[in-house]
PDB file of C-alpha atoms in Angstrom:
ATOM      1  CA  UNK N  69       0.000   0.000   0.000  1.00  0.00           C
ATOM      2  CA  UNK N  70       1.288   3.470  -0.847  1.00  0.00           C
ATOM      3  CA  UNK N  71       2.350   5.601   2.108  1.00  0.00           C
ATOM      4  CA  UNK N  72      -0.534   8.130   2.058  1.00  0.00           C
ATOM      5  CA  UNK N  73      -3.132   5.358   1.902  1.00  0.00           C
ATOM      6  CA  UNK N  74      -1.403   3.416   4.679  1.00  0.00           C
ATOM      7  CA  UNK N  75      -1.178   6.520   6.862  1.00  0.00           C
ATOM      8  CA  UNK N  76      -4.809   7.492   6.271  1.00  0.00           C
ATOM      9  CA  UNK N  77      -6.042   4.036   7.250  1.00  0.00           C
ATOM     10  CA  UNK N  78      -3.563   2.936   9.928  1.00  0.00           C
ATOM     11  CA  UNK N  79      -2.502   6.192  11.589  1.00  0.00           C
ATOM     12  CA  UNK N  80      -5.516   8.451  11.137  1.00  0.00           C
ATOM     13  CA  UNK N  81      -8.021   5.608  11.465  1.00  0.00           C
ATOM     14  CA  UNK N  82     -10.029   6.825   8.478  1.00  0.00           C
ATOM     15  CA  UNK N  83     -11.641   4.889   5.663  1.00  0.00           C
ATOM     16  CA  UNK N  84      -9.520   4.578   2.538  1.00  0.00           C
ATOM     17  CA  UNK N  85     -10.222   7.217  -0.132  1.00  0.00           C
ATOM     18  CA  UNK N  86     -12.767   6.242  -2.761  1.00  0.00           C
ATOM     19  CA  UNK N  87     -11.439   8.657  -5.357  1.00  0.00           C
ATOM     20  CA  UNK N  88      -7.786   9.466  -6.092  1.00  0.00           C
ATOM     21  CA  UNK N  89      -6.196  12.045  -8.391  1.00  0.00           C
ATOM     22  CA  UNK N  90      -2.492  11.635  -9.129  1.00  0.00           C
ATOM     23  CA  UNK N  91      -0.884  14.605 -10.905  1.00  0.00           C
ATOM     24  CA  UNK N  92       2.561  13.866 -12.289  1.00  0.00           C
ATOM     25  CA  UNK N  93       1.732  10.202 -12.707  1.00  0.00           C
ATOM     26  CA  UNK N  94       4.815   9.156 -14.704  1.00  0.00           C
ATOM     27  CA  UNK N  95       4.270   5.499 -15.692  1.00  0.00           C
ATOM     28  CA  UNK N  96       1.808   4.789 -12.886  1.00  0.00           C
ATOM     29  CA  UNK N  97       4.234   3.161 -10.488  1.00  0.00           C
ATOM     30  CA  UNK N  98       1.585   3.323  -7.737  1.00  0.00           C
ATOM     31  CA  UNK N  99      -0.999   1.459  -9.838  1.00  0.00           C
ATOM     32  CA  UNK N 100      -0.915  -1.810  -7.888  1.00  0.00           C
ATOM     33  CA  UNK N 101      -0.928   0.020  -4.550  1.00  0.00           C
ATOM     34  CA  UNK N 102      -3.985   2.030  -5.566  1.00  0.00           C
ATOM     35  CA  UNK N 103      -5.694  -1.099  -6.867  1.00  0.00           C
ATOM     36  CA  UNK N 104      -5.210  -2.776  -3.500  1.00  0.00           C
ATOM     37  CA  UNK N 105      -7.150   0.062  -1.851  1.00  0.00           C
ATOM     38  CA  UNK N 106     -10.131  -0.697  -4.128  1.00  0.00           C
ATOM     39  CA  UNK N 107     -11.169   2.902  -4.911  1.00  0.00           C
ATOM     40  CA  UNK N 108     -14.161   3.723  -7.085  1.00  0.00           C
ATOM     41  CA  UNK N 109     -12.083   5.903  -9.403  1.00  0.00           C
ATOM     42  CA  UNK N 110      -8.462   6.887  -9.965  1.00  0.00           C
ATOM     43  CA  UNK N 111      -7.498   9.721 -12.311  1.00  0.00           C
ATOM     44  CA  UNK N 112      -3.905   9.808 -13.525  1.00  0.00           C
ATOM     45  CA  UNK N 113      -2.521  12.979 -15.132  1.00  0.00           C
ATOM     46  CA  UNK N 114       0.779  12.928 -17.035  1.00  0.00           C
ATOM     47  CA  UNK N 115       2.245  15.534 -19.390  1.00  0.00           C
ATOM     48  CA  UNK N 116       4.927  13.676 -21.389  1.00  0.00           C
ATOM     49  CA  UNK N 117       3.382  11.903 -24.424  1.00  0.00           C
ATOM     50  CA  UNK N 118       5.680   8.858 -24.481  1.00  0.00           C
ATOM     51  CA  UNK N 119       5.405   8.360 -20.721  1.00  0.00           C
ATOM     52  CA  UNK N 120       1.641   8.839 -20.938  1.00  0.00           C
ATOM     53  CA  UNK N 121       1.444   5.973 -23.446  1.00  0.00           C
ATOM     54  CA  UNK N 122       3.223   3.661 -20.989  1.00  0.00           C
ATOM     55  CA  UNK N 123       0.872   4.811 -18.238  1.00  0.00           C
ATOM     56  CA  UNK N 124      -2.182   4.016 -20.361  1.00  0.00           C
ATOM     57  CA  UNK N 125      -0.820   0.571 -21.151  1.00  0.00           C
ATOM     58  CA  UNK N 126      -0.213  -0.144 -17.480  1.00  0.00           C
ATOM     59  CA  UNK N 127      -3.680   0.782 -16.243  1.00  0.00           C
ATOM     60  CA  UNK N 128      -5.709  -0.362 -19.266  1.00  0.00           C
ATOM     61  CA  UNK N 129      -7.036  -3.536 -17.636  1.00  0.00           C
ATOM     62  CA  UNK N 130      -8.740  -1.664 -14.786  1.00  0.00           C
ATOM     63  CA  UNK N 131     -11.795   0.265 -15.945  1.00  0.00           C
ATOM     64  CA  UNK N 132     -11.918   2.356 -12.758  1.00  0.00           C
ATOM     65  CA  UNK N 133      -8.577   3.955 -13.661  1.00  0.00           C
ATOM     66  CA  UNK N 134      -8.452   6.825 -16.157  1.00  0.00           C
ATOM     67  CA  UNK N 135      -5.491   8.690 -17.637  1.00  0.00           C
ATOM     68  CA  UNK N 136      -5.352  12.084 -19.345  1.00  0.00           C
ATOM     69  CA  UNK N 137      -2.397  13.867 -20.893  1.00  0.00           C
ATOM     70  CA  UNK N 138      -2.175  17.395 -19.507  1.00  0.00           C
ATOM     71  CA  UNK N 139       0.259  19.766 -17.845  1.00  0.00           C
ATOM     72  CA  UNK N 140      -1.539  21.111 -14.782  1.00  0.00           C
ATOM     73  CA  UNK N 141      -0.976  24.684 -13.653  1.00  0.00           C
ATOM     74  CA  UNK N 142      -2.796  27.724 -12.275  1.00  0.00           C
ATOM     75  CA  UNK N 143      -4.276  28.897 -15.598  1.00  0.00           C
ATOM     76  CA  UNK N 144      -5.684  27.405 -18.788  1.00  0.00           C
ATOM     77  CA  UNK N 145      -4.026  27.856 -22.150  1.00  0.00           C
ATOM     78  CA  UNK N 146      -0.585  29.093 -21.139  1.00  0.00           C
ATOM     79  CA  UNK N 147       1.991  27.648 -23.538  1.00  0.00           C
ATOM     80  CA  UNK N 148       4.974  26.343 -21.592  1.00  0.00           C
ATOM     81  CA  UNK N 149       8.129  24.426 -22.386  1.00  0.00           C
ATOM     82  CA  UNK N 150       7.979  21.087 -20.616  1.00  0.00           C
ATOM     83  CA  UNK N 151      11.457  19.758 -19.933  1.00  0.00           C
ATOM     84  CA  UNK N 152      12.178  16.022 -20.049  1.00  0.00           C
ATOM     85  CA  UNK N 153      14.863  14.730 -17.700  1.00  0.00           C
ATOM     86  CA  UNK N 154      17.242  11.849 -18.263  1.00  0.00           C
ATOM     87  CA  UNK N 155      15.554   9.546 -15.752  1.00  0.00           C
ATOM     88  CA  UNK N 156      12.748   8.034 -17.771  1.00  0.00           C
ATOM     89  CA  UNK N 157      10.557  11.062 -17.171  1.00  0.00           C
ATOM     90  CA  UNK N 158      11.290  11.330 -13.456  1.00  0.00           C
ATOM     91  CA  UNK N 159      12.435  14.849 -12.417  1.00  0.00           C
ATOM     92  CA  UNK N 160      10.879  16.310 -15.589  1.00  0.00           C
ATOM     93  CA  UNK N 161       9.177  19.665 -15.109  1.00  0.00           C
ATOM     94  CA  UNK N 162       7.614  22.706 -16.702  1.00  0.00           C
ATOM     95  CA  UNK N 163      10.245  24.647 -14.730  1.00  0.00           C
ATOM     96  CA  UNK N 164      14.000  24.969 -15.364  1.00  0.00           C
ATOM     97  CA  UNK N 165      16.362  23.115 -13.061  1.00  0.00           C
ATOM     98  CA  UNK N 166      17.478  25.294 -10.155  1.00  0.00           C
ATOM     99  CA  UNK N 167      21.016  25.621  -8.870  1.00  0.00           C
ATOM    100  CA  UNK N 168      20.179  23.719  -5.682  1.00  0.00           C
ATOM    101  CA  UNK N 169      19.044  20.593  -7.523  1.00  0.00           C
ATOM    102  CA  UNK N 170      22.024  20.798  -9.879  1.00  0.00           C
ATOM    103  CA  UNK N 171      24.364  20.814  -6.903  1.00  0.00           C
ATOM    104  CA  UNK N 172      22.546  18.132  -4.918  1.00  0.00           C
ATOM    105  CA  UNK N 173      21.876  15.856  -7.887  1.00  0.00           C
ATOM    106  CA  UNK N 174      24.504  16.570 -10.570  1.00  0.00           C
ATOM    107  CA  UNK N 175      23.417  13.486 -12.516  1.00  0.00           C
ATOM    108  CA  UNK N 176      20.061  15.051 -13.391  1.00  0.00           C
ATOM    109  CA  UNK N 177      19.845  16.915 -16.685  1.00  0.00           C
ATOM    110  CA  UNK N 178      17.248  17.827 -19.281  1.00  0.00           C
ATOM    111  CA  UNK N 179      17.633  15.920 -22.540  1.00  0.00           C
ATOM    112  CA  UNK N 180      14.571  17.067 -24.469  1.00  0.00           C
ATOM    113  CA  UNK N 181      11.569  19.383 -24.300  1.00  0.00           C
ATOM    114  CA  UNK N 182       8.223  20.064 -25.932  1.00  0.00           C
ATOM    115  CA  UNK N 183       5.556  22.764 -25.947  1.00  0.00           C
ATOM    116  CA  UNK N 184       2.260  22.153 -24.187  1.00  0.00           C
ATOM    117  CA  UNK N 185      -0.739  24.230 -23.129  1.00  0.00           C
ATOM    118  CA  UNK N 186      -1.496  24.237 -19.421  1.00  0.00           C
ATOM    119  CA  UNK N 187      -4.777  23.168 -17.873  1.00  0.00           C
ATOM    120  CA  UNK N 188      -6.179  23.705 -14.402  1.00  0.00           C
ATOM    121  CA  UNK N 189      -7.310  20.723 -12.395  1.00  0.00           C
ATOM    122  CA  UNK N 190     -10.716  22.320 -11.925  1.00  0.00           C
ATOM    123  CA  UNK N 191     -11.231  22.639 -15.690  1.00  0.00           C
ATOM    124  CA  UNK N 192     -10.172  19.031 -16.337  1.00  0.00           C
ATOM    125  CA  UNK N 193     -12.604  17.739 -13.726  1.00  0.00           C
ATOM    126  CA  UNK N 194     -15.462  19.948 -14.895  1.00  0.00           C
ATOM    127  CA  UNK N 195     -14.959  18.904 -18.505  1.00  0.00           C
ATOM    128  CA  UNK N 196     -14.546  15.153 -18.137  1.00  0.00           C
ATOM    129  CA  UNK N 197     -15.190  14.045 -14.548  1.00  0.00           C
ATOM    130  CA  UNK N 198     -18.053  16.180 -13.277  1.00  0.00           C
ATOM    131  CA  UNK N 199     -19.963  14.451 -10.517  1.00  0.00           C
ATOM    132  CA  UNK N 200     -17.129  12.126  -9.541  1.00  0.00           C
ATOM    133  CA  UNK N 201     -16.091  12.214  -5.887  1.00  0.00           C
ATOM    134  CA  UNK N 202     -12.373  12.506  -5.208  1.00  0.00           C
ATOM    135  CA  UNK N 203     -10.973  12.293  -1.674  1.00  0.00           C
ATOM    136  CA  UNK N 204      -7.192  12.268  -2.177  1.00  0.00           C
ATOM    137  CA  UNK N 205      -5.010  14.513  -4.336  1.00  0.00           C
ATOM    138  CA  UNK N 206      -1.445  13.302  -4.912  1.00  0.00           C
ATOM    139  CA  UNK N 207       1.077  15.627  -6.565  1.00  0.00           C
ATOM    140  CA  UNK N 208       4.563  14.908  -7.847  1.00  0.00           C
ATOM    141  CA  UNK N 209       5.053  17.825 -10.201  1.00  0.00           C
ATOM    142  CA  UNK N 210       8.653  18.851  -9.577  1.00  0.00           C
ATOM    143  CA  UNK N 211       8.273  22.346  -8.165  1.00  0.00           C
ATOM    144  CA  UNK N 212       4.912  23.153  -9.756  1.00  0.00           C
ATOM    145  CA  UNK N 213       2.792  21.913  -6.833  1.00  0.00           C
ATOM    146  CA  UNK N 214       1.693  25.416  -5.828  1.00  0.00           C
ATOM    147  CA  UNK N 215       0.597  26.195  -9.384  1.00  0.00           C
ATOM    148  CA  UNK N 216      -1.413  22.968  -9.460  1.00  0.00           C
ATOM    149  CA  UNK N 217      -3.138  23.867  -6.192  1.00  0.00           C
ATOM    150  CA  UNK N 218      -3.875  27.404  -7.393  1.00  0.00           C
ATOM    151  CA  UNK N 219      -5.749  25.859 -10.308  1.00  0.00           C
ATOM    152  CA  UNK N 220      -7.761  23.543  -8.059  1.00  0.00           C
ATOM    153  CA  UNK N 221      -9.888  25.965  -6.025  1.00  0.00           C
ATOM    154  CA  UNK N 222     -13.109  23.981  -6.393  1.00  0.00           C
ATOM    155  CA  UNK N 223     -11.431  20.621  -5.855  1.00  0.00           C
ATOM    156  CA  UNK N 224      -9.753  21.761  -2.638  1.00  0.00           C
ATOM    157  CA  UNK N 225     -13.170  22.550  -1.189  1.00  0.00           C
ATOM    158  CA  UNK N 226     -14.158  18.893  -1.593  1.00  0.00           C
ATOM    159  CA  UNK N 227     -11.043  16.759  -1.323  1.00  0.00           C
ATOM    160  CA  UNK N 228     -10.127  15.456   2.152  1.00  0.00           C
ATOM    161  CA  UNK N 229      -6.434  14.689   1.738  1.00  0.00           C
ATOM    162  CA  UNK N 230      -3.468  16.171  -0.124  1.00  0.00           C
ATOM    163  CA  UNK N 231      -0.127  14.390  -0.473  1.00  0.00           C
ATOM    164  CA  UNK N 232       2.634  16.423  -2.080  1.00  0.00           C
ATOM    165  CA  UNK N 233       6.350  16.482  -2.650  1.00  0.00           C
ATOM    166  CA  UNK N 234       7.705  19.541  -0.827  1.00  0.00           C
ATOM    167  CA  UNK N 235      11.038  21.287  -0.306  1.00  0.00           C
ATOM    168  CA  UNK N 236      12.321  23.905   2.103  1.00  0.00           C
ATOM    169  CA  UNK N 237      13.669  25.945  -0.799  1.00  0.00           C
ATOM    170  CA  UNK N 238      12.881  25.863  -4.537  1.00  0.00           C
ATOM    171  CA  UNK N 239      14.633  23.015  -6.326  1.00  0.00           C
ATOM    172  CA  UNK N 240      13.467  24.379  -9.686  1.00  0.00           C
ATOM    173  CA  UNK N 241      13.620  27.967 -10.933  1.00  0.00           C
ATOM    174  CA  UNK N 242      10.227  29.483 -10.173  1.00  0.00           C
ATOM    175  CA  UNK N 243       9.326  26.506  -8.013  1.00  0.00           C
ATOM    176  CA  UNK N 244       7.500  26.600  -4.708  1.00  0.00           C
ATOM    177  CA  UNK N 245       8.494  25.953  -1.118  1.00  0.00           C
ATOM    178  CA  UNK N 246       6.935  23.846   1.606  1.00  0.00           C
ATOM    179  CA  UNK N 247       5.929  27.030   3.444  1.00  0.00           C
ATOM    180  CA  UNK N 248       3.963  28.298   0.436  1.00  0.00           C
ATOM    181  CA  UNK N 249       2.091  25.019   0.048  1.00  0.00           C
ATOM    182  CA  UNK N 250       1.400  24.880   3.774  1.00  0.00           C
ATOM    183  CA  UNK N 251       0.002  28.423   3.816  1.00  0.00           C
ATOM    184  CA  UNK N 252      -2.327  27.808   0.876  1.00  0.00           C
ATOM    185  CA  UNK N 253      -3.690  24.507   2.163  1.00  0.00           C
ATOM    186  CA  UNK N 254      -4.453  26.005   5.567  1.00  0.00           C
ATOM    187  CA  UNK N 255      -6.827  28.424   3.819  1.00  0.00           C
ATOM    188  CA  UNK N 256      -8.921  25.403   2.817  1.00  0.00           C
ATOM    189  CA  UNK N 257      -8.952  23.855   6.277  1.00  0.00           C
ATOM    190  CA  UNK N 258      -6.140  21.339   5.814  1.00  0.00           C
ATOM    191  CA  UNK N 259      -3.824  20.397   8.656  1.00  0.00           C
ATOM    192  CA  UNK N 260      -0.395  18.824   8.341  1.00  0.00           C
ATOM    193  CA  UNK N 261      -0.486  15.195   9.491  1.00  0.00           C
ATOM    194  CA  UNK N 262       2.913  13.906   8.421  1.00  0.00           C
ATOM    195  CA  UNK N 263       6.094  15.483   7.073  1.00  0.00           C
ATOM    196  CA  UNK N 264       9.043  13.319   6.035  1.00  0.00           C
ATOM    197  CA  UNK N 265      12.085  15.282   4.862  1.00  0.00           C
ATOM    198  CA  UNK N 266      15.346  13.763   3.686  1.00  0.00           C
ATOM    199  CA  UNK N 267      18.853  15.036   4.329  1.00  0.00           C
ATOM    200  CA  UNK N 268      18.669  17.342   1.318  1.00  0.00           C
ATOM    201  CA  UNK N 269      15.708  19.353   2.627  1.00  0.00           C
ATOM    202  CA  UNK N 270      12.953  17.907   0.489  1.00  0.00           C
ATOM    203  CA  UNK N 271      10.414  15.177   1.073  1.00  0.00           C
ATOM    204  CA  UNK N 272       6.679  14.494   1.248  1.00  0.00           C
ATOM    205  CA  UNK N 273       3.840  16.035   3.232  1.00  0.00           C
ATOM    206  CA  UNK N 274       0.389  14.623   3.973  1.00  0.00           C
ATOM    207  CA  UNK N 275      -2.469  16.991   4.792  1.00  0.00           C
ATOM    208  CA  UNK N 276      -5.983  16.157   5.943  1.00  0.00           C
ATOM    209  CA  UNK N 277      -9.162  17.997   6.890  1.00  0.00           C
TER     210      UNK N 277
END
């Protein structure tokens, strides 16, 4: 079971989420873990076309799992350069690599890029998933987590849990910090339940209402 689901059930004593959104899905590495939780619906969002194809192949046998190819941000229709890293899509971002990540992880580099129009989470849900109930939002968007949240105003009113990669300082140029994410989520009634940081000042945070 993935960490946020385990923590929600075992530590918080809550029922497992019935609807999950995973932004920055990559190839759907959490697919089996989400399946084990038996949710009603899982929505995977991935920006990179070739990685998205692998994601679709992985989840195709489960009709409760859906994948869409979008780059989530705070506005619709903003053309951005999405940078592809040399790790099979991992560490890829709509933001340039910052000096801190270059120093901490010198093996990471961008090897390709493509243009893509941004979408807000709210617009994606309204267009294709209206009426579906989502409880958990998972984000692994390499510094763009705040932008994703700023485009999810309606969703944040309804969702019960948010699990996000966070850092004490921006790892990507124009990226967000843990403090910024924390401040925004508090406006929607979320409280920090678990924060696990590594020795390089980034990690994962779980919030709940």
